[in-house]
Tab-separated table of C-alpha atoms in Angstrom:
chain	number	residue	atom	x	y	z
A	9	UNK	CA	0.000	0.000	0.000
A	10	UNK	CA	0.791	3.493	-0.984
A	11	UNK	CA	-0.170	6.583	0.928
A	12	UNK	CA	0.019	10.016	-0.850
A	13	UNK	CA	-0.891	13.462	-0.429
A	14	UNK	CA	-2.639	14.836	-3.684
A	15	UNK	CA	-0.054	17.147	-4.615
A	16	UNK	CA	2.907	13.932	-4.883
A	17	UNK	CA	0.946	12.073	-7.117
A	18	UNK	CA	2.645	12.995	-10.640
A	19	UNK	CA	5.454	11.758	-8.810
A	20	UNK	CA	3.734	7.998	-8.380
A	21	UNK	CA	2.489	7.655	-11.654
A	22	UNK	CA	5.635	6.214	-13.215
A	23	UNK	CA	4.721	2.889	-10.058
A	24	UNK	CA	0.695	2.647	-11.408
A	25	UNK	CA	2.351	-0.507	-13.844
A	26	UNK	CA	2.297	-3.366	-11.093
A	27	UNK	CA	-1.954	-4.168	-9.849
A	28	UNK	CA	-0.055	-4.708	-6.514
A	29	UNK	CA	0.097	-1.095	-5.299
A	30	UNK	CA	-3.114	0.218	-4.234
A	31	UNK	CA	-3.140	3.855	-3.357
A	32	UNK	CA	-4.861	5.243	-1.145
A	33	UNK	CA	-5.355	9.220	0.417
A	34	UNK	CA	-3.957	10.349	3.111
A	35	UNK	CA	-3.041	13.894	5.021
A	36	UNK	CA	-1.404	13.313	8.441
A	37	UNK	CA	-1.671	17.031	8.671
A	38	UNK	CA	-5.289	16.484	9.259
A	39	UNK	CA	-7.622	14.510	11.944
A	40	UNK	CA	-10.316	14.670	9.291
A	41	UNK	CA	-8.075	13.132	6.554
A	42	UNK	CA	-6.484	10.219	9.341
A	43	UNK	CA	-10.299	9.605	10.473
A	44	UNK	CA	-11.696	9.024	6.966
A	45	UNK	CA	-8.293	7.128	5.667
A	46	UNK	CA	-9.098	4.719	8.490
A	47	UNK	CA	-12.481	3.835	8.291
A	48	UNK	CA	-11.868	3.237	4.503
A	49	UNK	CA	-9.001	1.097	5.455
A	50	UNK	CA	-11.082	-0.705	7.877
A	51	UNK	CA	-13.829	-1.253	5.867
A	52	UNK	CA	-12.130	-2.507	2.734
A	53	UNK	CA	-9.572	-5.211	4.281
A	54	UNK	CA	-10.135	-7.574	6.588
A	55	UNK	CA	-6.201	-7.707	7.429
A	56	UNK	CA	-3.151	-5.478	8.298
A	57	UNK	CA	0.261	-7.136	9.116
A	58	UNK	CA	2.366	-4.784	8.629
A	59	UNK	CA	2.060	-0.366	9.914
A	60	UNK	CA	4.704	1.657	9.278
A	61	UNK	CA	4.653	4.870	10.057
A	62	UNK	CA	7.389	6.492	7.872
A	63	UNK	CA	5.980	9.946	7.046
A	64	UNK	CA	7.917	12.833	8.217
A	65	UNK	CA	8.748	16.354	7.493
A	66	UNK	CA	10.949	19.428	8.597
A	67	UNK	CA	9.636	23.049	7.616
A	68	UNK	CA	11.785	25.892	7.927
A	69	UNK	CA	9.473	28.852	9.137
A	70	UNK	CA	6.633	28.376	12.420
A	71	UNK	CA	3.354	26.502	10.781
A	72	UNK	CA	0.421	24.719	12.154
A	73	UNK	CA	-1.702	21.989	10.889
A	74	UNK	CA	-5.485	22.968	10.002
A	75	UNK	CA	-6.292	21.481	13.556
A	76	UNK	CA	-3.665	24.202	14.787
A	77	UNK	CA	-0.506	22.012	15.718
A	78	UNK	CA	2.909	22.971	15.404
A	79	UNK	CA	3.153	21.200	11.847
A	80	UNK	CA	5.936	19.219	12.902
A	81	UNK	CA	4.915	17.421	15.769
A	82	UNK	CA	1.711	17.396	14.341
A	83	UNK	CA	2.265	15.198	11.102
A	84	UNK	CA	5.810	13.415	12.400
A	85	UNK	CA	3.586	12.580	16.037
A	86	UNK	CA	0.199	13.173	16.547
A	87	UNK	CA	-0.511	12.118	13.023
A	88	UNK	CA	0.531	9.079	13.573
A	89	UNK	CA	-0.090	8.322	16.919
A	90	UNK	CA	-3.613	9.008	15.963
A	91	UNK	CA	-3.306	6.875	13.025
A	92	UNK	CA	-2.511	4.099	15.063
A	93	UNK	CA	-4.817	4.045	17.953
A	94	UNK	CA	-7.583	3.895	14.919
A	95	UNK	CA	-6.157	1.289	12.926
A	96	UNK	CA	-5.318	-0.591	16.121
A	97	UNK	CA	-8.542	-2.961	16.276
A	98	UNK	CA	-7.468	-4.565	13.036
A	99	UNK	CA	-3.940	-5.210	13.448
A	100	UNK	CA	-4.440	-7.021	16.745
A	101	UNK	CA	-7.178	-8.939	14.922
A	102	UNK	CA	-4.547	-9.457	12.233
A	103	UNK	CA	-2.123	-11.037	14.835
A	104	UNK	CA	0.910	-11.541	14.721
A	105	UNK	CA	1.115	-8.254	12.980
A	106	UNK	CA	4.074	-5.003	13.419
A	107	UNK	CA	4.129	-1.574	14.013
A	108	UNK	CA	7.499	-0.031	12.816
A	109	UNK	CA	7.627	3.579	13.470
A	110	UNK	CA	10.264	5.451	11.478
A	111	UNK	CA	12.589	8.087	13.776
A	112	UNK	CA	15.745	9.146	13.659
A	113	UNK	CA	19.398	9.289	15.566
A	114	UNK	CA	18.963	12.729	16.308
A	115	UNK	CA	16.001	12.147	19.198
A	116	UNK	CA	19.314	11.673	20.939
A	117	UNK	CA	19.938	15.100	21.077
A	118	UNK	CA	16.219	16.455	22.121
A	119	UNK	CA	13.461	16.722	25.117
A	120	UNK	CA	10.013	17.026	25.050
A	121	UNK	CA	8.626	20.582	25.257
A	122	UNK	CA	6.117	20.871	27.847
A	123	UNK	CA	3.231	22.064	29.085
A	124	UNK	CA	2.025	20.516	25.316
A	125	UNK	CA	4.341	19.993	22.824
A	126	UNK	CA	4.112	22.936	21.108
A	127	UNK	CA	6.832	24.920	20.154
A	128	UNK	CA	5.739	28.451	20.645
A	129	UNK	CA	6.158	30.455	16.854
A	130	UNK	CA	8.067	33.353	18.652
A	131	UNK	CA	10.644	30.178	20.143
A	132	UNK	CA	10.799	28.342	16.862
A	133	UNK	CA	13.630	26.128	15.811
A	134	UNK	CA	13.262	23.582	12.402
A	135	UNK	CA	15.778	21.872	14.274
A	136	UNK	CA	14.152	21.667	17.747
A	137	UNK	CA	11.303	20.815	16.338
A	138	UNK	CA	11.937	17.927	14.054
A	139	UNK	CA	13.959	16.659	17.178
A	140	UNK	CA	11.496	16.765	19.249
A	141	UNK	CA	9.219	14.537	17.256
A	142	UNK	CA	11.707	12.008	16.713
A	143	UNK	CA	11.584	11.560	20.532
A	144	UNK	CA	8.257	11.392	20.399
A	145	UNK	CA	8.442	8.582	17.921
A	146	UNK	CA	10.621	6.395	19.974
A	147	UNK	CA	8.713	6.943	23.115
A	148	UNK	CA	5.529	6.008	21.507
A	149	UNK	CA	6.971	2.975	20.128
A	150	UNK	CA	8.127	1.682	23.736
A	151	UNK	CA	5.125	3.009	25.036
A	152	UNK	CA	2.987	1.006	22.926
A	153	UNK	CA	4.801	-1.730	23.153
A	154	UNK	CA	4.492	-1.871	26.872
A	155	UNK	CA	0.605	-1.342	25.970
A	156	UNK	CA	0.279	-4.127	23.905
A	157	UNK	CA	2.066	-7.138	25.385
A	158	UNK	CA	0.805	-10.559	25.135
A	159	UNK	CA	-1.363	-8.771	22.103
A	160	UNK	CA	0.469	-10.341	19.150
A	161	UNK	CA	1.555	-6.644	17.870
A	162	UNK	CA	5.345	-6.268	17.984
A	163	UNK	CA	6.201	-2.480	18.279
A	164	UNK	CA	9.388	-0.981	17.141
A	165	UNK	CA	11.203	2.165	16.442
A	166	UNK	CA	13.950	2.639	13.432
A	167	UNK	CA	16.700	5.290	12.676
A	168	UNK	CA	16.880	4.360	8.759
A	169	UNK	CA	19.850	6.243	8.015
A	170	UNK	CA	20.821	9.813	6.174
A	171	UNK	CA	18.977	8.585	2.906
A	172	UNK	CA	19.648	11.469	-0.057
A	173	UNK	CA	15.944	11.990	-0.614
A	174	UNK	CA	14.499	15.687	-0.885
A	175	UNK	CA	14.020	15.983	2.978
A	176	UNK	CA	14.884	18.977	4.289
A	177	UNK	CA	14.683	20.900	1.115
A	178	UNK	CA	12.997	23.490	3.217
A	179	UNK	CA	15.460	24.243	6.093
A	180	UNK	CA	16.271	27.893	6.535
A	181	UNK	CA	18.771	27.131	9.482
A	182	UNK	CA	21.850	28.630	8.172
A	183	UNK	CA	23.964	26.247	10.215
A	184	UNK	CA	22.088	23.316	9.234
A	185	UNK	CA	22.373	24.299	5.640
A	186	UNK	CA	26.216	23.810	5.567
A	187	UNK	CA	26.034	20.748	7.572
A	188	UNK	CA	24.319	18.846	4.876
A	189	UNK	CA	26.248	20.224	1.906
A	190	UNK	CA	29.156	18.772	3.650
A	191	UNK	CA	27.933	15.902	4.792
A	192	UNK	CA	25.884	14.955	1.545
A	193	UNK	CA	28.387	12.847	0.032
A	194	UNK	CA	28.285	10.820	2.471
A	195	UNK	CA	24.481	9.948	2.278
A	196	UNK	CA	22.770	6.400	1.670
A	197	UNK	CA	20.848	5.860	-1.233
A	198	UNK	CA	17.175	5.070	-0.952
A	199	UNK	CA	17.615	1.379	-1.361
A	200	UNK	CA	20.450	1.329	1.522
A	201	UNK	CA	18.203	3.435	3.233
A	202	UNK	CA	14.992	0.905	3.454
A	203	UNK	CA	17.100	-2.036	4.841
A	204	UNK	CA	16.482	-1.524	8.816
A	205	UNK	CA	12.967	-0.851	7.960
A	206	UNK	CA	12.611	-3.894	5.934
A	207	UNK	CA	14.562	-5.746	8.593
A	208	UNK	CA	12.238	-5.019	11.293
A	209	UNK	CA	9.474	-6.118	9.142
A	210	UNK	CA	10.875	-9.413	7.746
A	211	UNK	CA	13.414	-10.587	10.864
A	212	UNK	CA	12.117	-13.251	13.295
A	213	UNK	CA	14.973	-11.766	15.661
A	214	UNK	CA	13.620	-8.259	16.860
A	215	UNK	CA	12.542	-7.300	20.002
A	216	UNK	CA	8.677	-5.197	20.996
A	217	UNK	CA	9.941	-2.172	21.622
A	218	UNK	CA	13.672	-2.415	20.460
A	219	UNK	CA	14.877	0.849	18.666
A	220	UNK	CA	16.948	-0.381	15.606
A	221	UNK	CA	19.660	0.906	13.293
A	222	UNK	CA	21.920	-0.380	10.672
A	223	UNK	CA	19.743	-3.508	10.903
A	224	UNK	CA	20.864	-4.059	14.586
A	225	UNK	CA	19.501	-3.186	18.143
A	226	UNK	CA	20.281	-0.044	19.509
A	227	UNK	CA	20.085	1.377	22.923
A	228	UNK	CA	17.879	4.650	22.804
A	229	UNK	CA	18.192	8.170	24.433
A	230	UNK	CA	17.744	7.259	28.422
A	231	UNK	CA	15.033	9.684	28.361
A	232	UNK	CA	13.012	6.986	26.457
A	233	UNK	CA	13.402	4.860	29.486
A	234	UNK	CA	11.603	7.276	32.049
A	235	UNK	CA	8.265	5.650	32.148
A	236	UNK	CA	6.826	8.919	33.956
A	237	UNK	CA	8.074	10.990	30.539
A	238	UNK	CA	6.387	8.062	28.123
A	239	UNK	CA	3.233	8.279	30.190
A	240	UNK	CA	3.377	11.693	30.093
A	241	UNK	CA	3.284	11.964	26.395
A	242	UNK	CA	0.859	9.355	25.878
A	243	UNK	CA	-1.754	11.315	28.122
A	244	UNK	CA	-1.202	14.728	26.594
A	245	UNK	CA	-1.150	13.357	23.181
A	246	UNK	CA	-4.228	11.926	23.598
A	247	UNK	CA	-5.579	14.927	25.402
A	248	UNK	CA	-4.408	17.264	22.118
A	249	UNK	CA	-6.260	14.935	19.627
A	250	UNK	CA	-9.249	14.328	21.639
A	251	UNK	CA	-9.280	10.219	22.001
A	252	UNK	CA	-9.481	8.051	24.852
A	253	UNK	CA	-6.961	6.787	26.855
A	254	UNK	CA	-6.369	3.698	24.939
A	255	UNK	CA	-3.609	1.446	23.385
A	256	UNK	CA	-3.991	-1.690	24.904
């Protein structure tokens, strides 16, 4: 399964040739868009082995979602997040099924911003921001994990690499602007770059709530480990997006 936003799809055209790709709508910048992608889901397959939540984004000047969230944590977490919890009821049905969550090596370097994750537009860093939803990934990912035992769902977290792709096109960070021009020849290619993902679907050797990288287990930031923290974000994230308490 594909999932696009509207304005990517004369880039997907040229992968229409195989009857195996179905595509399907989907906005994570919206609770509308996540609501009615998931009931379609729902009601059109009776199965769902494999979720994983790769999306992600870094914008270079203060937006919010239509629902008003800081756009970054709003598509890279609470997207997501909220995309799970709704798709949830069929991938424990479709047991034993995965939940790979796609973050990155740099939630090493970030905290979460409290009192709600919002980074206020007058405080605004690119680079704070996409950090900070990177933790956010791998703390959901152990979170849910812990959630789900004895469920069937295995729950993981991935750094995939520096993949040359077009991410980060939008950065305005001076700083971070030089980094990557002198870092880009070192880049992964895409193909490189979908190994730990694909490992963490395919191996019979990974762990519920393991944080992987370089197709290998990782320890994560020790701030993932603070069960007050994880619980913290799992309550205010469902607070921001309105849903029960669930995930288990």
């Amino acid at each position: 399964m594909f999932i696009y936003k509207p304005t990517n799809m004369s880039k997907l055209e040229n992968l229409l040739v195989t009857k195996r790709l179905i595509i399907e709508e989907l906005d994570l910048a919206s609770i509308d868009s996540i609501k009615k992608f998931s009931s379609r889901i729902i009601s059109k397959y009776t199965r769902l082995d494999f979720l994983i939540n790769n999306a992600g984004l870094i914008v270079g000047k203060y937006e919010k979602t239509v629902d008003g969230f800081e756009m970054t944590m709003g598509v890279n977490h609470l997207g997501h997040f909220l995309l799970t919890e709704l798709l949830l009821p069929l991938l424990k049905r479709s047991a034993p099924s995965r939940i790979i969550i796609v973050s990155s090596v740099v939630h090493y370097a970030a905290r979460l911003n409290k009192p709600d994750l919002q980074l206020p537009e007058h405080e605004y860093s690119e680079v704070k921001a996409y950090n900070q939803s990177k933790l956010a990934n791998v703390m959901h990912a152990v979170e849910l994990s812990e959630r789900l035992q004895n469920s069937g769902v295995t729950v993981v977290s991935v750094h995939p690499g520096v993949v040359k792709t077009e991410f980060g096109r939008d950065i305005k960070c001076t700083g971070m602007k030089v980094l990557i021009t002198l870092t880009k020849p070192f880049y992964i290619g895409p193909w490189k770059g979908a190994q730990t993902t694909l490992y963490t679907v395919l191996s019979d050797k990974i762990v519920t709530g393991g944080y992987y990288s370089n197709c290998a287990f990782k320890e994560a930031s020790s701030k993932v480990k603070n069960e007050k923290e994880r619980k913290w974000l799992w309550d205010k994230s469902c607070e921001l997006l309105g849903i029960q308490n669930r995930g288990s």
